Coordinates of C-alpha atoms in Angstrom, one line a residue:
X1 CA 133.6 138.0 97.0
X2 CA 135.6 134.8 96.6
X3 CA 135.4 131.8 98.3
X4 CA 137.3 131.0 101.4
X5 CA 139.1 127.6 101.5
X6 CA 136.3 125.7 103.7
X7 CA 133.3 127.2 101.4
X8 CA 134.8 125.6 98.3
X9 CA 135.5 122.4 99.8
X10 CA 131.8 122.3 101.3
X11 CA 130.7 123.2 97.7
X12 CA 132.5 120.7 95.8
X13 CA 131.3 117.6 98.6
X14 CA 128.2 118.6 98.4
X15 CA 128.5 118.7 94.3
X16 CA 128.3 115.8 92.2
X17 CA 130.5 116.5 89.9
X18 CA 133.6 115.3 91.9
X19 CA 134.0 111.3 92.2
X20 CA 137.2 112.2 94.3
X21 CA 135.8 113.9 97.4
X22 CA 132.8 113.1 99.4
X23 CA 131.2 112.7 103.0
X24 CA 131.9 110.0 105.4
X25 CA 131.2 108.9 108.7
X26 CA 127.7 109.9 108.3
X27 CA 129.1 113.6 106.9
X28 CA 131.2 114.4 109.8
X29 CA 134.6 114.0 107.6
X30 CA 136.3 114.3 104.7
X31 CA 137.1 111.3 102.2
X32 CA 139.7 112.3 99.9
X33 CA 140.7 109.9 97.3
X34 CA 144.1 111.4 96.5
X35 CA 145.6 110.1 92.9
X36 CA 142.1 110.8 91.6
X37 CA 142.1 114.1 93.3
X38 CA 144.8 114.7 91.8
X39 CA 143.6 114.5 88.3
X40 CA 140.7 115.4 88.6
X41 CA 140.7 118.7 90.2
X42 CA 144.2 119.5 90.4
X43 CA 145.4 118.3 86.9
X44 CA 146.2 119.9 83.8
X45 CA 143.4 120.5 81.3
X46 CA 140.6 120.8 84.3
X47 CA 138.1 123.3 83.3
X48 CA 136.9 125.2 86.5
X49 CA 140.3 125.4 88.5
X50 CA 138.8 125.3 92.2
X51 CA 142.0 125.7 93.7
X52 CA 145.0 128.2 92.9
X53 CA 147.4 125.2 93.1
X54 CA 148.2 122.0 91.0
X55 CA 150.0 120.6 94.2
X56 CA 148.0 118.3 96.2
X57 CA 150.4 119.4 99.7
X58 CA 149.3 122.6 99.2
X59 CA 145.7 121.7 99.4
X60 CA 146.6 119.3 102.4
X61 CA 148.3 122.2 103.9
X62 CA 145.4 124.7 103.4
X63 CA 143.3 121.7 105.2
X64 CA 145.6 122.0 108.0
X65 CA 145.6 125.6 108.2
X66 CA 141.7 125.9 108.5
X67 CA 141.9 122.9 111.5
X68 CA 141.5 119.9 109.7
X69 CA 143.4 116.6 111.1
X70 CA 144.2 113.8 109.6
X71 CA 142.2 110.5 110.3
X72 CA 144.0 107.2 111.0
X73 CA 142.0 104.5 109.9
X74 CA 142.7 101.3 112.3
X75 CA 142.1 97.2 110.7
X76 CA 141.4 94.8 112.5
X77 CA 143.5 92.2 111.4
X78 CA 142.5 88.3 110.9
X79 CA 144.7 85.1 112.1
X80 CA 143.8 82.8 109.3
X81 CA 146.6 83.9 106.4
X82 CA 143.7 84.1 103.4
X83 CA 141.8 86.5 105.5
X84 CA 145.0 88.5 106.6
X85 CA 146.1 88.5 102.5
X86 CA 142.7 89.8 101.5
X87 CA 142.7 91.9 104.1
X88 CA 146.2 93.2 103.5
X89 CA 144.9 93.9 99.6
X90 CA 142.0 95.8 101.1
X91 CA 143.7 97.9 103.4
X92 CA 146.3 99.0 100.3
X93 CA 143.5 100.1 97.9
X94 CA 142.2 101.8 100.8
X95 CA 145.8 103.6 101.4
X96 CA 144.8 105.8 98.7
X97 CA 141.7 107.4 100.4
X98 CA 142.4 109.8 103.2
X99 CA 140.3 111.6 105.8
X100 CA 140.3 114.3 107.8
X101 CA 137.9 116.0 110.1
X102 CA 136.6 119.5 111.5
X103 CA 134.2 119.6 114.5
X104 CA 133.1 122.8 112.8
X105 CA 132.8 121.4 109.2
X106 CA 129.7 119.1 109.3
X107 CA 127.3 118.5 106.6
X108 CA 124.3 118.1 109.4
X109 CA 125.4 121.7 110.9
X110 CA 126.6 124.0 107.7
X111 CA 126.3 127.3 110.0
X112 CA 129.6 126.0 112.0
X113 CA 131.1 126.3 108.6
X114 CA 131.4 130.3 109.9
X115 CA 133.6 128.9 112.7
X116 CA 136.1 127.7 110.3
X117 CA 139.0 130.2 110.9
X118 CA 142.5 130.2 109.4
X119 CA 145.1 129.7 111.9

């Protein structure tokens, strides 16, 4: 049987093969870096297609479909204008990493991963 869109995301973060995807918040989300996503498991010339798609919306929107939100990630920002630049440089790099969550799709509990239901 093929794998449903939440059991090949599980098995790719809990791979190593992917730098683009992993755990965070103590594996109760989903880090996604995208441009490196992109390339390296939606790009041209990748080996083992995981996905049926080269378009990263469509992965976002199969995300979406199984009850994933997006994460807003909040900075707190500093008065002194060095901090606030450095900060500012931080904060775009970090632009590029997004992260969504599941209260069913948690590395400590991989038996919710059952309750993971299209919409």
């Amino acid at each position: 049987l093929p794998l449903c869109f939440p059991q090949k995301l599980w098995k790719m973060l809990e791979s190593d093969q992917f730098r683009s995807i992993w755990w965070s918040e103590g594996g109760k989300c989903v880090a996604i870096n995208k441009d490196l996503f992109k390339v390296e498991v939606l790009g041209r010339g990748v080996r083992q297609r995981v996905f049926n798609t080269r378009h990263f919306k469509s992965v976002i929107r199969q995300m979406n479909l199984y009850g994933f939100t997006k994460m807003q990630r909040n900075f707190q920002r500093s008065a002194s204008l060095p901090e606030f630049l450095a900060e500012e440089a931080a904060a775009s790099a970090h632009s590029q990493i997004l992260y969504y969550y599941n209260p069913s799709f948690n590395r400590a509990h991989p038996w919710l991963l059952g309750m993971c239901k299209r919409r």
